[in-house]
Amino acid sequence: MSRPGSSPDEKGVSQNGDPGGQCPLFTNTLNAPVSPETRLLSAFARDTQARKVDLAGREYYSEEGKPFELRLVGKIKQQLSTDPTLHPEYPSSLGLREFTRKATEVALGKHSRAIVENQVLGVQTPGFTAAVRLGAELLRCWYDLSADWCGPVYLSSPCDDSLAGIFQAAGIQEIREYYYWDDKQRGICLERLLEDLESAPEHSVVVLSASAHYPTGADLSQSQWAVITRLITVTNLCIYALRQKLKLFLSDKQLFTHT
């Protein structure tokens, strides 16, 4: 706001509102590296082929181009909108208590030792990115109090392009990779994965996808999980489990929950 009788030009502000002759607030800003997914989507947008198909998206859309809503989700929304006993309230800073309680039961098993002994805390976040960031902050501040721990964190190769930046933004700068997907055999290469983890320094954090691994879609089997867990226990590493989506599947003998 200018003083009475002065004009914007007298205050060193140009006609388009930019400060003139003054140091701007943000200087020497760097462009974020373009992810492969972003490059792919940009190439798709530039392509003039009428029959092109976008298979890179993570969301489902209807023939009309609208987000596809699962019938179960629509049914629950209808029930909530017509429930006269429901009184919306602001959740606490940790989220909806009943939701986090049920979510941890589904993730770990209702009768798991951690839940029975009340050793689990669930926190609700706006989405996947916020959950990963919160977990990264927890690791940075509390994982190894005997030292100024800042890594390394091992990510699968390939993995979600945003993961490395999330951990680095939380102050964990040392990011490494472990072998996961093998193009030749079109699947997870457990042998090379174990080799990379065997050489990891003590107290390293290994980020493992519990289900719906992105971008490969290849999940670890129960037997592979058992082998990796034994190795991590022996080498004193820490598992950071990602559960982007919950998946239930029925085996011949029992119902497993991947979290």
PDB file of C-alpha atoms in Angstrom:
ATOM      1  CA  MET A   1       0.000   0.000   0.000  1.00  0.00           C
ATOM      2  CA  SER A   2       1.457   3.390  -1.054  1.00  0.00           C
ATOM      3  CA  ARG A   3       1.553   6.451   1.123  1.00  0.00           C
ATOM      4  CA  PRO A   4      -0.868   9.267   0.204  1.00  0.00           C
ATOM      5  CA  GLY A   5       0.258  11.181  -2.832  1.00  0.00           C
ATOM      6  CA  SER A   6       2.693   8.539  -4.051  1.00  0.00           C
ATOM      7  CA  SER A   7       2.353   6.358  -7.113  1.00  0.00           C
ATOM      8  CA  PRO A   8       3.341   2.728  -7.605  1.00  0.00           C
ATOM      9  CA  ASP A   9       6.219   3.824  -9.835  1.00  0.00           C
ATOM     10  CA  GLU A  10       7.634   5.993  -7.014  1.00  0.00           C
ATOM     11  CA  LYS A  11       7.667   2.934  -4.752  1.00  0.00           C
ATOM     12  CA  GLY A  12       9.744   0.990  -7.220  1.00  0.00           C
ATOM     13  CA  VAL A  13       6.894  -1.195  -8.454  1.00  0.00           C
ATOM     14  CA  SER A  14       6.419  -1.673 -12.179  1.00  0.00           C
ATOM     15  CA  GLN A  15       3.113  -1.451 -13.973  1.00  0.00           C
ATOM     16  CA  ASN A  16       2.621  -5.238 -13.876  1.00  0.00           C
ATOM     17  CA  GLY A  17       3.073  -5.370 -10.124  1.00  0.00           C
ATOM     18  CA  ASP A  18       6.661  -6.653 -10.077  1.00  0.00           C
ATOM     19  CA  PRO A  19       9.067  -5.006  -7.620  1.00  0.00           C
ATOM     20  CA  GLY A  20      11.493  -2.744  -9.381  1.00  0.00           C
ATOM     21  CA  GLY A  21      15.036  -2.240  -8.143  1.00  0.00           C
ATOM     22  CA  GLN A  22      14.433  -4.497  -5.154  1.00  0.00           C
ATOM     23  CA  CYS A  23      15.584  -8.005  -4.348  1.00  0.00           C
ATOM     24  CA  PRO A  24      12.762 -10.467  -5.084  1.00  0.00           C
ATOM     25  CA  LEU A  25      11.598 -12.747  -2.298  1.00  0.00           C
ATOM     26  CA  PHE A  26      12.568 -15.982  -4.055  1.00  0.00           C
ATOM     27  CA  THR A  27      15.911 -16.055  -5.869  1.00  0.00           C
ATOM     28  CA  ASN A  28      17.920 -18.769  -7.576  1.00  0.00           C
ATOM     29  CA  THR A  29      15.036 -21.228  -7.460  1.00  0.00           C
ATOM     30  CA  LEU A  30      15.675 -24.547  -9.154  1.00  0.00           C
ATOM     31  CA  ASN A  31      13.286 -26.543 -11.266  1.00  0.00           C
ATOM     32  CA  ALA A  32      12.411 -29.956  -9.901  1.00  0.00           C
ATOM     33  CA  PRO A  33      13.640 -32.855 -12.066  1.00  0.00           C
ATOM     34  CA  VAL A  34      11.011 -34.111 -14.474  1.00  0.00           C
ATOM     35  CA  SER A  35       9.872 -37.617 -13.606  1.00  0.00           C
ATOM     36  CA  PRO A  36       9.520 -40.346 -16.264  1.00  0.00           C
ATOM     37  CA  GLU A  37       5.772 -40.379 -15.623  1.00  0.00           C
ATOM     38  CA  THR A  38       5.536 -36.634 -16.265  1.00  0.00           C
ATOM     39  CA  ARG A  39       7.513 -36.978 -19.494  1.00  0.00           C
ATOM     40  CA  LEU A  40       5.239 -39.801 -20.594  1.00  0.00           C
ATOM     41  CA  LEU A  41       2.091 -37.782 -19.895  1.00  0.00           C
ATOM     42  CA  SER A  42       3.549 -34.764 -21.728  1.00  0.00           C
ATOM     43  CA  ALA A  43       4.333 -36.936 -24.742  1.00  0.00           C
ATOM     44  CA  PHE A  44       0.791 -38.296 -24.653  1.00  0.00           C
ATOM     45  CA  ALA A  45      -0.653 -34.779 -24.629  1.00  0.00           C
ATOM     46  CA  ARG A  46       1.476 -33.778 -27.643  1.00  0.00           C
ATOM     47  CA  ASP A  47       0.591 -36.894 -29.635  1.00  0.00           C
ATOM     48  CA  THR A  48      -1.960 -36.145 -32.333  1.00  0.00           C
ATOM     49  CA  GLN A  49      -2.977 -39.766 -32.972  1.00  0.00           C
ATOM     50  CA  ALA A  50      -6.742 -40.114 -32.598  1.00  0.00           C
ATOM     51  CA  ARG A  51      -6.505 -43.708 -31.352  1.00  0.00           C
ATOM     52  CA  LYS A  52      -3.973 -43.051 -28.571  1.00  0.00           C
ATOM     53  CA  VAL A  53      -4.673 -44.644 -25.181  1.00  0.00           C
ATOM     54  CA  ASP A  54      -3.340 -43.446 -21.819  1.00  0.00           C
ATOM     55  CA  LEU A  55      -2.323 -46.445 -19.697  1.00  0.00           C
ATOM     56  CA  ALA A  56      -0.139 -44.489 -17.265  1.00  0.00           C
ATOM     57  CA  GLY A  57      -2.873 -43.117 -15.011  1.00  0.00           C
ATOM     58  CA  ARG A  58      -3.518 -44.548 -11.566  1.00  0.00           C
ATOM     59  CA  GLU A  59      -7.224 -43.685 -11.489  1.00  0.00           C
ATOM     60  CA  TYR A  60     -10.156 -45.336 -13.216  1.00  0.00           C
ATOM     61  CA  TYR A  61     -12.469 -43.278 -15.414  1.00  0.00           C
ATOM     62  CA  SER A  62     -15.813 -44.024 -17.003  1.00  0.00           C
ATOM     63  CA  GLU A  63     -16.573 -43.848 -20.732  1.00  0.00           C
ATOM     64  CA  GLU A  64     -17.727 -40.261 -20.094  1.00  0.00           C
ATOM     65  CA  GLY A  65     -14.299 -39.327 -18.701  1.00  0.00           C
ATOM     66  CA  LYS A  66     -15.506 -39.067 -15.106  1.00  0.00           C
ATOM     67  CA  PRO A  67     -13.807 -40.724 -12.110  1.00  0.00           C
ATOM     68  CA  PHE A  68     -15.200 -44.211 -11.608  1.00  0.00           C
ATOM     69  CA  GLU A  69     -16.807 -44.784  -8.220  1.00  0.00           C
ATOM     70  CA  LEU A  70     -16.978 -48.297  -6.841  1.00  0.00           C
ATOM     71  CA  ARG A  71     -20.503 -49.461  -6.059  1.00  0.00           C
ATOM     72  CA  LEU A  72     -19.522 -50.155  -2.460  1.00  0.00           C
ATOM     73  CA  VAL A  73     -18.239 -46.596  -2.034  1.00  0.00           C
ATOM     74  CA  GLY A  74     -21.470 -45.177  -3.438  1.00  0.00           C
ATOM     75  CA  LYS A  75     -23.521 -47.402  -1.143  1.00  0.00           C
ATOM     76  CA  ILE A  76     -21.608 -46.280   1.949  1.00  0.00           C
ATOM     77  CA  LYS A  77     -21.928 -42.618   0.971  1.00  0.00           C
ATOM     78  CA  GLN A  78     -25.673 -43.052   0.615  1.00  0.00           C
ATOM     79  CA  GLN A  79     -25.907 -44.728   4.023  1.00  0.00           C
ATOM     80  CA  LEU A  80     -23.950 -41.922   5.659  1.00  0.00           C
ATOM     81  CA  SER A  81     -26.073 -39.212   4.046  1.00  0.00           C
ATOM     82  CA  THR A  82     -29.306 -40.790   5.316  1.00  0.00           C
ATOM     83  CA  ASP A  83     -28.143 -41.794   8.795  1.00  0.00           C
ATOM     84  CA  PRO A  84     -30.036 -39.559  11.303  1.00  0.00           C
ATOM     85  CA  THR A  85     -27.726 -40.601  14.149  1.00  0.00           C
ATOM     86  CA  LEU A  86     -24.598 -39.370  12.408  1.00  0.00           C
ATOM     87  CA  HIS A  87     -23.249 -36.077  13.744  1.00  0.00           C
ATOM     88  CA  PRO A  88     -20.148 -34.902  11.884  1.00  0.00           C
ATOM     89  CA  GLU A  89     -17.417 -33.665  14.202  1.00  0.00           C
ATOM     90  CA  TYR A  90     -13.948 -32.273  13.709  1.00  0.00           C
ATOM     91  CA  PRO A  91     -11.426 -35.101  14.175  1.00  0.00           C
ATOM     92  CA  SER A  92      -8.463 -34.777  16.495  1.00  0.00           C
ATOM     93  CA  SER A  93      -4.971 -34.052  15.184  1.00  0.00           C
ATOM     94  CA  LEU A  94      -4.418 -37.823  14.952  1.00  0.00           C
ATOM     95  CA  GLY A  95      -7.528 -38.378  12.837  1.00  0.00           C
ATOM     96  CA  LEU A  96     -10.720 -40.320  13.437  1.00  0.00           C
ATOM     97  CA  ARG A  97      -9.991 -42.660  16.314  1.00  0.00           C
ATOM     98  CA  GLU A  98     -12.393 -45.405  15.249  1.00  0.00           C
ATOM     99  CA  PHE A  99     -11.073 -45.306  11.688  1.00  0.00           C
ATOM    100  CA  THR A 100      -7.422 -45.597  12.709  1.00  0.00           C
ATOM    101  CA  ARG A 101      -8.274 -48.387  15.153  1.00  0.00           C
ATOM    102  CA  LYS A 102     -10.036 -50.425  12.490  1.00  0.00           C
ATOM    103  CA  ALA A 103      -7.336 -49.659   9.924  1.00  0.00           C
ATOM    104  CA  THR A 104      -4.545 -50.933  12.163  1.00  0.00           C
ATOM    105  CA  GLU A 105      -6.565 -54.061  12.916  1.00  0.00           C
ATOM    106  CA  VAL A 106      -6.928 -54.751   9.217  1.00  0.00           C
ATOM    107  CA  ALA A 107      -3.250 -53.992   8.591  1.00  0.00           C
ATOM    108  CA  LEU A 108      -1.776 -56.072  11.406  1.00  0.00           C
ATOM    109  CA  GLY A 109      -4.537 -58.494  12.315  1.00  0.00           C
ATOM    110  CA  LYS A 110      -7.034 -57.945  15.102  1.00  0.00           C
ATOM    111  CA  HIS A 111      -5.337 -60.479  17.383  1.00  0.00           C
ATOM    112  CA  SER A 112      -1.742 -59.562  16.558  1.00  0.00           C
ATOM    113  CA  ARG A 113       0.599 -59.254  19.504  1.00  0.00           C
ATOM    114  CA  ALA A 114       1.264 -55.560  18.901  1.00  0.00           C
ATOM    115  CA  ILE A 115      -2.432 -54.694  19.027  1.00  0.00           C
ATOM    116  CA  VAL A 116      -3.220 -56.976  21.961  1.00  0.00           C
ATOM    117  CA  GLU A 117      -0.382 -55.399  23.978  1.00  0.00           C
ATOM    118  CA  ASN A 118      -1.476 -51.882  22.927  1.00  0.00           C
ATOM    119  CA  GLN A 119       1.789 -51.080  21.140  1.00  0.00           C
ATOM    120  CA  VAL A 120       0.238 -49.597  17.998  1.00  0.00           C
ATOM    121  CA  LEU A 121      -0.634 -45.988  17.238  1.00  0.00           C
ATOM    122  CA  GLY A 122      -2.593 -45.138  14.115  1.00  0.00           C
ATOM    123  CA  VAL A 123      -2.531 -41.664  12.575  1.00  0.00           C
ATOM    124  CA  GLN A 124      -4.815 -40.530   9.765  1.00  0.00           C
ATOM    125  CA  THR A 125      -3.287 -38.367   7.013  1.00  0.00           C
ATOM    126  CA  PRO A 126      -4.765 -36.612   3.954  1.00  0.00           C
ATOM    127  CA  GLY A 127      -3.159 -39.128   1.624  1.00  0.00           C
ATOM    128  CA  PHE A 128      -0.241 -41.391   0.734  1.00  0.00           C
ATOM    129  CA  THR A 129       2.367 -38.623   0.415  1.00  0.00           C
ATOM    130  CA  ALA A 130       1.531 -37.150   3.809  1.00  0.00           C
ATOM    131  CA  ALA A 131       1.701 -40.593   5.433  1.00  0.00           C
ATOM    132  CA  VAL A 132       5.151 -41.281   3.969  1.00  0.00           C
ATOM    133  CA  ARG A 133       6.379 -37.851   5.059  1.00  0.00           C
ATOM    134  CA  LEU A 134       5.092 -38.360   8.598  1.00  0.00           C
ATOM    135  CA  GLY A 135       6.840 -41.728   8.782  1.00  0.00           C
ATOM    136  CA  ALA A 136      10.046 -40.181   7.446  1.00  0.00           C
ATOM    137  CA  GLU A 137       9.895 -37.463  10.105  1.00  0.00           C
ATOM    138  CA  LEU A 138       9.437 -40.140  12.767  1.00  0.00           C
ATOM    139  CA  LEU A 139      12.507 -41.996  11.521  1.00  0.00           C
ATOM    140  CA  ARG A 140      14.592 -38.831  11.321  1.00  0.00           C
ATOM    141  CA  CYS A 141      13.809 -37.775  14.885  1.00  0.00           C
ATOM    142  CA  TRP A 142      13.485 -41.045  16.779  1.00  0.00           C
ATOM    143  CA  TYR A 143      14.947 -43.996  14.904  1.00  0.00           C
ATOM    144  CA  ASP A 144      18.514 -43.930  16.262  1.00  0.00           C
ATOM    145  CA  LEU A 145      18.877 -41.598  19.245  1.00  0.00           C
ATOM    146  CA  SER A 146      22.482 -42.661  19.804  1.00  0.00           C
ATOM    147  CA  ALA A 147      23.587 -40.915  16.620  1.00  0.00           C
ATOM    148  CA  ASP A 148      22.537 -38.149  14.253  1.00  0.00           C
ATOM    149  CA  TRP A 149      20.885 -40.634  11.924  1.00  0.00           C
ATOM    150  CA  CYS A 150      20.145 -39.444   8.410  1.00  0.00           C
ATOM    151  CA  GLY A 151      20.142 -42.652   6.411  1.00  0.00           C
ATOM    152  CA  PRO A 152      20.620 -44.541   4.349  1.00  0.00           C
ATOM    153  CA  VAL A 153      17.118 -45.342   3.163  1.00  0.00           C
ATOM    154  CA  TYR A 154      16.834 -48.061   0.526  1.00  0.00           C
ATOM    155  CA  LEU A 155      14.159 -47.744  -2.170  1.00  0.00           C
ATOM    156  CA  SER A 156      13.233 -50.369  -4.714  1.00  0.00           C
ATOM    157  CA  SER A 157      14.368 -49.988  -8.289  1.00  0.00           C
ATOM    158  CA  PRO A 158      12.049 -48.932  -9.791  1.00  0.00           C
ATOM    159  CA  CYS A 159       9.741 -47.159  -7.331  1.00  0.00           C
ATOM    160  CA  ASP A 160       7.357 -44.236  -7.066  1.00  0.00           C
ATOM    161  CA  ASP A 161       9.249 -41.182  -8.341  1.00  0.00           C
ATOM    162  CA  SER A 162       8.141 -39.053  -5.397  1.00  0.00           C
ATOM    163  CA  LEU A 163       9.536 -41.256  -2.618  1.00  0.00           C
ATOM    164  CA  ALA A 164      13.156 -40.078  -2.670  1.00  0.00           C
ATOM    165  CA  GLY A 165      12.119 -36.427  -2.528  1.00  0.00           C
ATOM    166  CA  ILE A 166       9.766 -37.053   0.399  1.00  0.00           C
ATOM    167  CA  PHE A 167      12.504 -38.620   2.515  1.00  0.00           C
ATOM    168  CA  GLN A 168      15.016 -35.943   1.537  1.00  0.00           C
ATOM    169  CA  ALA A 169      12.562 -33.184   2.428  1.00  0.00           C
ATOM    170  CA  ALA A 170      12.343 -34.752   5.893  1.00  0.00           C
ATOM    171  CA  GLY A 171      16.126 -34.440   6.271  1.00  0.00           C
ATOM    172  CA  ILE A 172      17.180 -37.949   5.206  1.00  0.00           C
ATOM    173  CA  GLN A 173      19.573 -37.206   2.371  1.00  0.00           C
ATOM    174  CA  GLU A 174      21.245 -40.564   1.783  1.00  0.00           C
ATOM    175  CA  ILE A 175      18.961 -42.510  -0.545  1.00  0.00           C
ATOM    176  CA  ARG A 176      20.072 -45.791  -2.093  1.00  0.00           C
ATOM    177  CA  GLU A 177      18.424 -48.405  -4.279  1.00  0.00           C
ATOM    178  CA  TYR A 178      17.984 -52.138  -4.059  1.00  0.00           C
ATOM    179  CA  TYR A 179      17.280 -54.396  -7.005  1.00  0.00           C
ATOM    180  CA  TYR A 180      13.641 -55.353  -7.363  1.00  0.00           C
ATOM    181  CA  TRP A 181      12.282 -55.822 -10.855  1.00  0.00           C
ATOM    182  CA  ASP A 182      14.068 -57.828 -13.539  1.00  0.00           C
ATOM    183  CA  ASP A 183      13.044 -56.995 -17.107  1.00  0.00           C
ATOM    184  CA  LYS A 184      14.359 -60.230 -18.561  1.00  0.00           C
ATOM    185  CA  GLN A 185      12.466 -62.578 -16.272  1.00  0.00           C
ATOM    186  CA  ARG A 186       9.528 -60.164 -16.004  1.00  0.00           C
ATOM    187  CA  GLY A 187       9.318 -60.444 -12.254  1.00  0.00           C
ATOM    188  CA  ILE A 188      10.981 -59.787  -8.919  1.00  0.00           C
ATOM    189  CA  CYS A 189      14.614 -60.881  -8.736  1.00  0.00           C
ATOM    190  CA  LEU A 190      14.842 -62.061  -5.141  1.00  0.00           C
ATOM    191  CA  GLU A 191      18.482 -63.115  -5.396  1.00  0.00           C
ATOM    192  CA  ARG A 192      19.794 -59.660  -6.338  1.00  0.00           C
ATOM    193  CA  LEU A 193      17.402 -58.008  -3.890  1.00  0.00           C
ATOM    194  CA  LEU A 194      18.894 -60.054  -1.042  1.00  0.00           C
ATOM    195  CA  GLU A 195      22.423 -59.277  -2.214  1.00  0.00           C
ATOM    196  CA  ASP A 196      21.775 -55.544  -1.994  1.00  0.00           C
ATOM    197  CA  LEU A 197      20.224 -55.819   1.469  1.00  0.00           C
ATOM    198  CA  GLU A 198      23.055 -58.018   2.742  1.00  0.00           C
ATOM    199  CA  SER A 199      25.536 -55.247   1.904  1.00  0.00           C
ATOM    200  CA  ALA A 200      23.430 -52.491   3.523  1.00  0.00           C
ATOM    201  CA  PRO A 201      24.961 -50.799   6.606  1.00  0.00           C
ATOM    202  CA  GLU A 202      23.506 -51.594  10.003  1.00  0.00           C
ATOM    203  CA  HIS A 203      20.445 -49.500  10.951  1.00  0.00           C
ATOM    204  CA  SER A 204      19.588 -48.851   7.305  1.00  0.00           C
ATOM    205  CA  VAL A 205      15.885 -48.455   6.544  1.00  0.00           C
ATOM    206  CA  VAL A 206      14.461 -50.623   3.761  1.00  0.00           C
ATOM    207  CA  VAL A 207      11.248 -49.365   2.160  1.00  0.00           C
ATOM    208  CA  LEU A 208       9.179 -52.361   1.078  1.00  0.00           C
ATOM    209  CA  SER A 209       5.843 -52.261  -0.689  1.00  0.00           C
ATOM    210  CA  ALA A 210       3.379 -54.403   1.228  1.00  0.00           C
ATOM    211  CA  SER A 211       0.935 -54.513  -1.680  1.00  0.00           C
ATOM    212  CA  ALA A 212       0.258 -52.947  -5.072  1.00  0.00           C
ATOM    213  CA  HIS A 213       3.916 -52.134  -5.778  1.00  0.00           C
ATOM    214  CA  TYR A 214       4.223 -49.098  -7.999  1.00  0.00           C
ATOM    215  CA  PRO A 215       5.046 -49.002 -10.862  1.00  0.00           C
ATOM    216  CA  THR A 216       5.532 -52.735 -11.513  1.00  0.00           C
ATOM    217  CA  GLY A 217       2.421 -54.155  -9.829  1.00  0.00           C
ATOM    218  CA  ALA A 218       4.559 -57.127  -8.728  1.00  0.00           C
ATOM    219  CA  ASP A 219       4.113 -57.988  -5.054  1.00  0.00           C
ATOM    220  CA  LEU A 220       6.283 -60.148  -2.836  1.00  0.00           C
ATOM    221  CA  SER A 221       4.919 -63.601  -2.097  1.00  0.00           C
ATOM    222  CA  GLN A 222       4.512 -64.959   1.426  1.00  0.00           C
ATOM    223  CA  SER A 223       7.652 -67.072   1.041  1.00  0.00           C
ATOM    224  CA  GLN A 224       9.663 -64.106  -0.268  1.00  0.00           C
ATOM    225  CA  TRP A 225       8.496 -61.993   2.662  1.00  0.00           C
ATOM    226  CA  ALA A 226       9.686 -64.712   5.041  1.00  0.00           C
ATOM    227  CA  VAL A 227      13.170 -64.797   3.487  1.00  0.00           C
ATOM    228  CA  ILE A 228      13.526 -61.000   3.489  1.00  0.00           C
ATOM    229  CA  THR A 229      12.296 -60.703   7.071  1.00  0.00           C
ATOM    230  CA  ARG A 230      14.844 -63.246   8.297  1.00  0.00           C
ATOM    231  CA  LEU A 231      17.665 -61.394   6.534  1.00  0.00           C
ATOM    232  CA  ILE A 232      16.615 -58.000   7.883  1.00  0.00           C
ATOM    233  CA  THR A 233      16.409 -59.400  11.417  1.00  0.00           C
ATOM    234  CA  VAL A 234      19.914 -60.885  11.216  1.00  0.00           C
ATOM    235  CA  THR A 235      21.501 -57.771   9.660  1.00  0.00           C
ATOM    236  CA  ASN A 236      19.749 -55.350  12.046  1.00  0.00           C
ATOM    237  CA  LEU A 237      17.907 -53.356   9.404  1.00  0.00           C
ATOM    238  CA  CYS A 238      14.521 -51.646   9.694  1.00  0.00           C
ATOM    239  CA  ILE A 239      11.512 -52.267   7.439  1.00  0.00           C
ATOM    240  CA  TYR A 240       9.444 -49.277   6.358  1.00  0.00           C
ATOM    241  CA  ALA A 241       6.316 -50.905   4.928  1.00  0.00           C
ATOM    242  CA  LEU A 242       4.278 -49.002   2.347  1.00  0.00           C
ATOM    243  CA  ARG A 243       0.623 -49.847   2.008  1.00  0.00           C
ATOM    244  CA  GLN A 244      -0.730 -47.695  -0.782  1.00  0.00           C
ATOM    245  CA  LYS A 245      -3.748 -49.924  -1.261  1.00  0.00           C
ATOM    246  CA  LEU A 246      -5.263 -52.744   0.755  1.00  0.00           C
ATOM    247  CA  LYS A 247      -5.625 -56.038  -1.025  1.00  0.00           C
ATOM    248  CA  LEU A 248      -7.350 -59.159   0.206  1.00  0.00           C
ATOM    249  CA  PHE A 249      -7.056 -62.452  -1.562  1.00  0.00           C
ATOM    250  CA  LEU A 250      -8.220 -65.928  -0.753  1.00  0.00           C
ATOM    251  CA  SER A 251      -5.748 -68.801  -0.895  1.00  0.00           C
ATOM    252  CA  ASP A 252      -6.542 -72.494  -0.832  1.00  0.00           C
ATOM    253  CA  LYS A 253      -6.018 -72.716   2.922  1.00  0.00           C
ATOM    254  CA  GLN A 254      -6.646 -69.325   4.494  1.00  0.00           C
ATOM    255  CA  LEU A 255      -7.370 -65.672   3.908  1.00  0.00           C
ATOM    256  CA  PHE A 256      -4.261 -63.501   3.830  1.00  0.00           C
ATOM    257  CA  THR A 257      -4.227 -59.763   4.301  1.00  0.00           C
ATOM    258  CA  HIS A 258      -1.460 -57.838   2.564  1.00  0.00           C
ATOM    259  CA  THR A 259      -0.898 -54.488   4.194  1.00  0.00           C
TER     260      THR A 259
END
